[in-house]
Structures are given as structure tokens and as C-alpha cells.
CSV table of C-alpha atoms in Angstrom, one decimal:
chain,number,residue,atom,x,y,z
A,1,MET,CA,-16.1,29.9,25.8
A,2,GLY,CA,-16.7,26.5,27.4
A,3,TRP,CA,-19.8,27.7,29.4
A,4,LYS,CA,-21.3,29.3,26.3
A,5,LEU,CA,-21.0,26.1,24.4
A,6,PHE,CA,-22.5,24.3,27.4
A,7,LEU,CA,-25.5,26.7,27.6
A,8,ARG,CA,-26.1,26.3,23.8
A,9,ASP,CA,-25.9,22.5,24.2
A,10,TYR,CA,-28.4,22.5,27.1
A,11,ALA,CA,-30.7,25.4,25.9
A,12,SER,CA,-33.5,23.1,24.9
A,13,PHE,CA,-33.3,21.2,28.2
A,14,ILE,CA,-33.4,24.4,30.2
A,15,VAL,CA,-36.4,25.7,28.2
A,16,PHE,CA,-38.2,22.4,28.7
A,17,GLN,CA,-37.5,22.5,32.5
A,18,LEU,CA,-38.8,26.1,32.8
A,19,LEU,CA,-41.9,25.2,30.8
A,20,LEU,CA,-42.4,22.3,33.2
A,21,VAL,CA,-42.1,24.6,36.2
A,22,GLY,CA,-44.4,27.0,34.6
A,23,PHE,CA,-46.9,24.2,33.9
A,24,ILE,CA,-46.8,23.3,37.6
A,25,MET,CA,-47.5,26.9,38.5
A,26,VAL,CA,-50.5,26.9,36.1
A,27,ILE,CA,-51.8,23.9,37.9
A,28,TYR,CA,-51.4,25.7,41.2
A,29,GLY,CA,-53.2,28.7,39.6
A,30,LEU,CA,-56.1,26.6,38.4
A,31,ASP,CA,-56.4,25.4,42.0
A,32,GLY,CA,-56.7,29.0,43.1
A,33,PHE,CA,-53.4,29.1,44.9
A,34,ARG,CA,-55.1,27.7,48.0
A,35,ASN,CA,-51.6,27.0,49.4
A,36,ILE,CA,-49.4,29.8,48.0
A,37,ASP,CA,-46.4,28.8,50.2
A,38,THR,CA,-46.3,25.3,48.7
A,39,ALA,CA,-46.4,26.8,45.2
A,40,ILE,CA,-43.5,29.2,45.9
A,41,TYR,CA,-41.6,26.4,47.6
A,42,SER,CA,-42.1,24.1,44.6
A,43,PHE,CA,-41.0,26.9,42.2
A,44,CYS,CA,-37.9,27.7,44.2
A,45,ILE,CA,-36.9,24.0,44.7
A,46,SER,CA,-37.4,23.3,41.0
A,47,LEU,CA,-35.1,26.2,40.1
A,48,VAL,CA,-32.5,25.2,42.7
A,49,LEU,CA,-32.5,21.6,41.5
A,50,LEU,CA,-32.2,22.7,37.8
A,51,ALA,CA,-29.3,25.1,38.6
A,52,SER,CA,-27.6,22.4,40.7
A,53,PHE,CA,-27.9,19.8,38.0
A,54,LEU,CA,-26.6,22.2,35.3
A,55,LEU,CA,-23.7,23.2,37.6
A,56,VAL,CA,-22.6,19.6,38.2
A,57,ARG,CA,-22.9,18.8,34.5
A,58,TYR,CA,-20.8,21.8,33.6
A,59,LEU,CA,-18.1,21.0,36.1
A,60,MET,CA,-17.9,17.4,34.8
A,61,ARG,CA,-17.6,18.7,31.2
A,62,GLN,CA,-15.6,21.9,31.8
A,63,ARG,CA,-12.2,20.6,30.8
A,64,TYR,CA,-13.6,18.8,27.8
A,65,LEU,CA,-15.5,21.8,26.6
A,66,VAL,CA,-12.5,24.2,27.0
A,67,LYS,CA,-10.5,21.7,25.0
A,68,ILE,CA,-12.8,21.5,22.1
A,69,THR,CA,-13.5,25.2,21.9
A,70,GLN,CA,-9.8,25.9,21.4
A,71,LEU,CA,-8.3,25.3,18.0
A,72,PRO,CA,-5.6,22.5,18.0
A,73,THR,CA,-2.0,23.5,17.4
A,74,ALA,CA,-0.7,19.9,16.8
A,75,MET,CA,-2.2,16.6,15.8
A,76,GLU,CA,-1.3,15.2,19.2
A,77,ASP,CA,-3.8,17.5,20.9
A,78,VAL,CA,-6.5,15.0,19.9
A,79,LEU,CA,-4.8,12.5,22.2
A,80,GLN,CA,-5.5,14.5,25.4
A,81,LYS,CA,-8.0,12.9,27.7
A,82,ASN,CA,-10.2,15.4,29.6
A,83,ALA,CA,-13.6,13.8,29.3
A,84,LYS,CA,-15.6,12.8,32.4
A,85,THR,CA,-19.0,11.9,31.0
A,86,PRO,CA,-19.7,8.7,29.1
A,87,GLU,CA,-20.6,10.6,25.9
A,88,ALA,CA,-17.5,12.7,26.0
A,89,MET,CA,-15.3,9.6,26.8
A,90,GLN,CA,-16.8,7.8,23.8
A,91,THR,CA,-16.2,10.8,21.6
A,92,GLU,CA,-12.5,10.9,22.7
A,93,LYS,CA,-12.2,7.1,22.0
A,94,TYR,CA,-13.7,7.7,18.5
A,95,MET,CA,-11.2,10.6,17.9
A,96,HIS,CA,-8.3,8.5,19.0
A,97,GLU,CA,-9.2,5.7,16.7
A,98,LEU,CA,-9.7,8.2,13.9
A,99,TYR,CA,-6.3,9.6,14.6
A,100,ARG,CA,-4.7,6.2,14.5
A,101,LEU,CA,-6.2,5.4,11.1
A,102,TYR,CA,-5.1,8.8,9.8
A,103,GLN,CA,-1.5,8.2,11.0
A,104,HIS,CA,-1.5,4.7,9.4
A,105,GLU,CA,-2.7,6.1,6.1
A,106,LEU,CA,-0.3,9.0,6.3
A,107,HIS,CA,2.7,6.7,7.0
A,108,ALA,CA,1.7,4.4,4.1
A,109,LEU,CA,1.4,7.5,1.8
A,110,TYR,CA,4.9,8.8,2.9
A,111,ALA,CA,6.4,5.3,2.4
A,112,SER,CA,4.8,5.0,-1.1
A,113,GLN,CA,6.0,8.5,-2.1
A,114,LYS,CA,9.5,7.8,-0.8
A,115,ARG,CA,9.7,4.5,-2.7
A,116,HIS,CA,8.4,6.2,-5.9
A,117,ASP,CA,10.9,9.0,-5.7
A,118,GLN,CA,13.8,6.6,-4.9
A,119,PHE,CA,12.7,4.3,-7.8
A,120,MET,CA,12.5,7.2,-10.3
A,121,ASN,CA,15.9,8.6,-9.3
A,122,GLN,CA,17.5,5.2,-9.7
A,123,TRP,CA,15.6,4.4,-12.9
A,124,VAL,CA,16.6,7.7,-14.5
A,125,HIS,CA,20.2,7.2,-13.5
A,126,GLN,CA,20.3,3.7,-15.1
A,127,MET,CA,18.5,4.8,-18.3
A,128,LYS,CA,21.4,7.2,-18.9
A,129,THR,CA,23.7,4.3,-19.6
A,130,PRO,CA,22.0,2.9,-22.7
A,131,ILE,CA,21.5,6.5,-24.0
A,132,SER,CA,25.2,7.3,-23.5
A,133,VAL,CA,26.2,4.0,-25.2
A,134,MET,CA,24.0,4.8,-28.3
A,135,GLU,CA,25.5,8.3,-28.4
A,136,LEU,CA,29.0,6.9,-28.5
A,137,LEU,CA,28.0,4.4,-31.2
A,138,LEU,CA,26.5,7.2,-33.3
A,139,GLN,CA,29.7,9.3,-32.9
A,140,ASP,CA,31.8,6.4,-34.1
A,141,ASP,CA,33.0,6.8,-37.7
A,142,ARG,CA,32.9,3.1,-38.3
A,143,PRO,CA,29.7,1.4,-39.7
A,144,LEU,CA,26.9,1.5,-37.2
A,145,ASP,CA,26.7,-1.6,-35.0
A,146,LYS,CA,23.0,-2.4,-35.2
A,147,LYS,CA,23.3,-5.3,-32.8
A,148,ASN,CA,24.6,-3.1,-30.0
A,149,ILE,CA,22.0,-0.4,-30.8
A,150,GLN,CA,19.3,-3.0,-30.6
A,151,GLU,CA,20.6,-4.3,-27.2
A,152,GLU,CA,20.5,-0.8,-25.8
A,153,ILE,CA,17.0,-0.2,-27.1
A,154,ASP,CA,15.9,-3.5,-25.5
A,155,ARG,CA,17.4,-2.2,-22.2
A,156,LEU,CA,15.4,1.0,-22.6
A,157,ARG,CA,12.2,-0.9,-23.4
A,158,ARG,CA,12.6,-3.2,-20.3
A,159,GLY,CA,13.2,-0.1,-18.2
A,160,LEU,CA,10.1,1.7,-19.6
A,161,ASP,CA,8.0,-1.4,-18.9
A,162,MET,CA,9.2,-1.5,-15.3
A,163,VAL,CA,8.5,2.1,-14.6
A,164,LEU,CA,5.0,1.7,-16.2
A,165,VAL,CA,4.3,-1.4,-14.0
A,166,ASN,CA,5.5,0.5,-10.9
A,167,ALA,CA,3.1,3.4,-11.7
A,168,ARG,CA,0.2,1.0,-12.3
A,169,LEU,CA,0.8,-1.0,-9.2
A,170,GLU,CA,-1.0,1.5,-7.0
A,171,ASN,CA,-4.2,0.8,-8.9
A,172,PHE,CA,-3.5,-2.8,-9.6
A,173,GLU,CA,-7.1,-4.0,-8.8
A,174,ASP,CA,-8.5,-1.7,-11.5
A,175,ASP,CA,-6.3,-3.2,-14.1
A,176,MET,CA,-6.5,-6.9,-13.1
A,177,GLN,CA,-8.4,-9.4,-15.1
A,178,VAL,CA,-8.1,-13.0,-14.0
A,179,GLU,CA,-8.9,-15.5,-16.7
A,180,GLN,CA,-8.0,-19.0,-17.8
A,181,VAL,CA,-4.5,-18.8,-19.3
A,182,VAL,CA,-2.7,-21.4,-21.4
A,183,LEU,CA,0.6,-21.4,-19.5
A,184,LYS,CA,2.8,-22.7,-22.2
A,185,ALA,CA,1.6,-20.0,-24.7
A,186,ILE,CA,2.5,-17.3,-22.2
A,187,VAL,CA,5.9,-18.8,-21.3
A,188,THR,CA,6.7,-19.3,-25.0
A,189,ALA,CA,5.7,-15.7,-25.9
A,190,THR,CA,7.8,-14.4,-23.0
A,191,VAL,CA,10.8,-16.4,-24.1
A,192,ASN,CA,10.4,-15.2,-27.7
A,193,GLU,CA,10.3,-11.6,-26.5
A,194,ASN,CA,13.7,-12.1,-24.9
A,195,LYS,CA,15.3,-14.2,-27.7
A,196,ARG,CA,17.9,-11.5,-28.5
A,197,LEU,CA,19.0,-11.6,-24.9
A,198,PHE,CA,19.3,-15.4,-25.1
A,199,ILE,CA,21.3,-15.2,-28.3
A,200,THR,CA,23.6,-12.5,-27.0
A,201,LYS,CA,24.3,-14.4,-23.8
A,202,ARG,CA,24.4,-17.7,-25.7
A,203,VAL,CA,22.0,-19.3,-23.3
A,204,PHE,CA,19.4,-21.8,-24.4
A,205,PRO,CA,15.8,-22.0,-23.2
A,206,GLU,CA,14.1,-25.4,-22.7
A,207,ILE,CA,10.3,-25.5,-22.1
A,208,HIS,CA,8.7,-28.5,-20.6
A,209,ILE,CA,5.1,-27.6,-20.1
A,210,ASP,CA,2.0,-29.5,-21.3
A,211,ASP,CA,0.3,-27.8,-24.2
A,212,ASN,CA,-3.1,-27.8,-22.6
A,213,LEU,CA,-2.1,-26.8,-19.1
A,214,ILE,CA,-4.3,-23.9,-17.9
A,215,VAL,CA,-3.9,-21.7,-14.9
A,216,ALA,CA,-6.1,-18.9,-13.4
A,217,SER,CA,-4.2,-15.6,-13.7
A,218,ASP,CA,-3.9,-12.3,-15.5
A,219,SER,CA,-2.1,-12.8,-18.8
A,220,LYS,CA,-0.6,-9.3,-19.0
A,221,TRP,CA,0.8,-9.3,-15.4
A,222,LEU,CA,1.8,-12.9,-15.6
A,223,ARG,CA,3.8,-12.1,-18.7
A,224,PHE,CA,5.6,-9.3,-16.9
A,225,ILE,CA,6.6,-11.4,-13.9
A,226,LEU,CA,7.8,-14.2,-16.1
A,227,GLY,CA,9.8,-11.7,-18.1
A,228,GLN,CA,11.5,-10.6,-14.9
A,229,PHE,CA,12.4,-14.2,-13.9
A,230,ILE,CA,13.6,-15.1,-17.4
A,231,THR,CA,15.7,-12.0,-17.9
A,232,ASN,CA,17.3,-12.4,-14.5
A,233,ALA,CA,18.0,-16.0,-15.2
A,234,VAL,CA,19.8,-15.1,-18.5
A,235,LYS,CA,21.5,-12.0,-17.1
A,236,TYR,CA,23.1,-13.9,-14.2
A,237,THR,CA,24.3,-16.8,-16.4
A,238,PHE,CA,27.7,-15.7,-17.3
A,239,GLU,CA,28.9,-18.8,-19.0
A,240,ALA,CA,27.9,-19.6,-22.5
A,241,ASN,CA,26.0,-22.7,-23.6
A,242,LYS,CA,24.1,-23.0,-20.3
A,243,LYS,CA,20.4,-23.8,-20.2
A,244,ILE,CA,17.3,-22.1,-18.7
A,245,THR,CA,14.7,-24.8,-18.0
A,246,ILE,CA,11.1,-23.8,-17.6
A,247,SER,CA,8.8,-26.6,-16.5
A,248,ALA,CA,5.5,-27.1,-14.8
A,249,ILE,CA,4.0,-29.8,-12.7
A,250,THR,CA,0.3,-30.3,-11.8
A,251,LYS,CA,-0.9,-31.5,-8.4
A,252,ASP,CA,-4.5,-32.0,-7.2
A,253,ASP,CA,-5.4,-28.3,-6.7
A,254,PHE,CA,-2.4,-26.3,-7.8
A,255,VAL,CA,0.2,-26.0,-10.6
A,256,GLN,CA,3.8,-25.2,-10.0
A,257,LEU,CA,5.9,-23.4,-12.6
A,258,ALA,CA,9.7,-23.5,-12.2
A,259,ILE,CA,12.3,-21.3,-13.9
A,260,CYS,CA,15.7,-23.0,-13.3
A,261,ASP,CA,18.9,-21.5,-14.5
A,262,GLU,CA,22.6,-22.6,-14.3
A,263,GLY,CA,23.9,-19.2,-13.4
A,264,ILE,CA,26.1,-17.8,-10.7
A,265,GLY,CA,23.4,-18.3,-8.0
A,266,ILE,CA,22.4,-16.0,-5.1
A,267,PRO,CA,24.5,-15.9,-1.9
A,268,ALA,CA,22.6,-17.3,1.1
A,269,SER,CA,23.0,-13.9,2.9
A,270,ASP,CA,21.1,-12.2,0.0
A,271,LEU,CA,18.4,-14.8,-0.7
A,272,SER,CA,15.9,-13.6,1.9
A,273,ARG,CA,16.2,-10.0,0.7
A,274,VAL,CA,16.1,-10.2,-3.1
A,275,THR,CA,12.4,-9.4,-3.2
A,276,LYS,CA,12.9,-6.2,-1.1
A,277,ALA,CA,12.6,-2.9,-2.9
A,278,PHE,CA,15.9,-1.5,-4.1
A,279,PHE,CA,18.0,-4.4,-2.9
A,280,THR,CA,20.6,-5.2,-5.5
A,281,GLY,CA,22.8,-7.5,-3.5
A,282,GLU,CA,26.2,-9.0,-4.4
A,283,ASN,CA,25.1,-10.0,-7.9
A,284,GLY,CA,23.6,-6.6,-8.7
A,285,ARG,CA,26.8,-5.0,-7.9
A,286,LYS,CA,28.7,-7.4,-10.2
A,287,THR,CA,26.6,-6.4,-13.2
A,288,GLY,CA,25.8,-2.8,-12.2
A,289,GLU,CA,22.5,-3.0,-14.1
A,290,SER,CA,20.2,-4.0,-11.3
A,291,THR,CA,17.6,-1.6,-10.1
A,292,GLY,CA,16.6,-3.8,-7.2
A,293,MET,CA,12.9,-3.5,-8.3
A,294,GLY,CA,12.3,-6.4,-10.7
A,295,LEU,CA,11.9,-9.1,-8.1
A,296,TYR,CA,10.2,-6.7,-5.7
A,297,LEU,CA,7.5,-5.9,-8.4
A,298,ALA,CA,7.2,-9.5,-9.3
A,299,LYS,CA,6.6,-10.5,-5.7
A,300,GLU,CA,4.0,-7.7,-5.2
A,301,ILE,CA,2.2,-8.8,-8.4
A,302,CYS,CA,2.2,-12.5,-7.3
A,303,GLU,CA,0.7,-11.6,-4.0
A,304,LYS,CA,-2.0,-9.5,-5.6
A,305,LEU,CA,-2.8,-12.3,-8.1
A,306,GLY,CA,-2.8,-14.9,-5.3
A,307,HIS,CA,0.2,-16.8,-6.6
A,308,ASP,CA,2.9,-18.1,-4.2
A,309,LEU,CA,6.5,-17.2,-5.1
A,310,ALA,CA,9.5,-19.1,-3.8
A,311,ILE,CA,13.2,-18.6,-4.7
A,312,THR,CA,15.9,-21.1,-3.9
A,313,SER,CA,19.5,-20.8,-5.0
A,314,GLU,CA,23.0,-22.2,-4.6
A,315,VAL,CA,26.1,-20.2,-5.5
A,316,GLY,CA,27.8,-21.6,-8.5
A,317,LYS,CA,25.0,-23.9,-9.4
A,318,GLY,CA,22.0,-21.8,-10.2
A,319,THR,CA,18.7,-20.5,-9.1
A,320,ILE,CA,15.1,-21.9,-9.1
A,321,VAL,CA,12.1,-19.5,-9.1
A,322,THR,CA,8.9,-21.3,-8.4
A,323,VAL,CA,5.4,-19.8,-8.9
A,324,THR,CA,2.5,-21.8,-7.5
A,325,PHE,CA,-0.9,-21.2,-9.1
A,326,THR,CA,-3.9,-22.3,-7.0
A,327,ASN,CA,-6.9,-23.6,-9.1
């Protein structure tokens, strides 16, 4: 099959060369074939040179032509190197680069699909807990405890928000709208959204942010990541009457927002991994409520918004989450 492809590829060249030989013979004919031996010699030499050229070219391309005329049985077939001519070698180089890009995109897709499946399995498992609690409360003959019902509904709402954010993260750029945001208004609204959690845990928020402080960010996504930091700060503060302090400082070209709690703190061995997907760590195992996705999503969103995220902590003293906004 290789030689057929070769002849099809060189058909126009062969026809051109034959026309050229024919044209030379016409010239000899117009001259009256005064030297017929020279004309025959020129005709034969031209054909021999053409055949020799085609033979050498075919031998140089034979392995490459045989390779591309056979259907591949595995993706690795594209990595075989059989080319001899510059054009064929460049084609193989192009195919190798195309294969590398394909493999990169394929691995990214597999990783994304695996992360999505793992997140959904874990999320569904955790959402069973509040549903089971509400079922038990409804089966109880005593008057319905609305406070407990509301707490479980809040847990379901936070879980739904997280799964929606995870689903939208793939198309984050389409949903992002950076604008001038009044930082204190966003922080206050986020704290008010979680006021029941503060009351339940008997933890008190303190906000020290200038009323007119403005940062460049997306208000919806910023509210989500602040919600993650604040709920984590409250959730891991086990002692009552502790404070969550949210403050901001302004420098020449950036603003730093700090969420500081007086909770149990993060062990040093876990600190570098708390933003990894599905990492629950020692604290997550204590509460049994962590999906290991909250800080991971927050970090991903911060990177996409261009905000720097830093977390420092000391066991028994608390954790400080710092978000740096560049103006």
C-alpha cells in the first residue's frame, strides 16, 4: 500500500517530467531529428534519471509510508519514528507534540472527573446526616425542636452551596465579574448569614474594617470564600465566649484581610495540606463534618480572582487566615 500512496503523491511530478521529456523530443522533432541518436539518448537518460530519483525517494519514505497506511492499534503507535525525509520528520515531530497535548488534556480530564466523583460521593454521604437527624426529630413525640431543625437545614444549605460552587468552578471565568467591592459590607453580610452558627457556638464576631475600604474582587465568590473561613473559624472554636476577629489593613498597593479565631488551631503537620482536595486532617476527624473541600475551593477561587491566601495557626491558640487583595 505504501508504493500506491507514493505514486499518488508523486503523480503530478511524474506527469510533469514526462511532459518535459516529450517537450524535448518535440524540439528534436522540429529540428528534423538531424541527430536521432542524441534524441534517443536524451530520452532514455531522462527516463532513467526520473526512475532513479523516484526509487531513491520511495526507499527513503518506504517505512514512513507503510506506517501511515496502516491503521493504528494503540495511541503509542504515533510515537514510532520511521521518517527519513525532512518533511516526514517534521510531520512526526508535529504528531508527537499533538500526542503530548492530547495526553495532558486527557489526564486533566480524568483527574477532574475523579475529583468530581469523589466529592459527590463524600458530599452525598455527609448530607445523609442532617436528613437522618431531622427524621429522628420528626419521629419524636415531644414538641418539635425548631432550633435543631434550623441547624440541620443550615448544614444542608451550606452543603448545597458547596456542591454548586464545585460545579461552577469548571467554568469560573464565565461567571466571574470583578468590580469595586466595599469590603466591610461583604464581611458584615457574611457574618450575618452565619449568625445562628455564632449564637449556637456562643462565639462572638468582631469586625475592624474601615467603612470606605474598597477592594477589586467578585462579590459573589468573595462572599463564598469568606463564608468558608468564618464557618471554619466558628466550627473549630470549641470553647464558648471566644472571639472571631475580622480586620483589614491597607498598604500602598494592597489590602490584607485577616480572619483570626481563638479555636483549637491546626497541627503543624496538617497546615501545608489543609487546602488540598479531600484533606480533612486531625481536626476534621474530630468533628466528623469536614468534606475537605471548603478550603480547597476557597484556595482555587482566590487564585482565579488573583488574591493571595495564607494560613497560619498554632495548636491551642487559634488560626489566622489572610487574604491579600492587590489594587
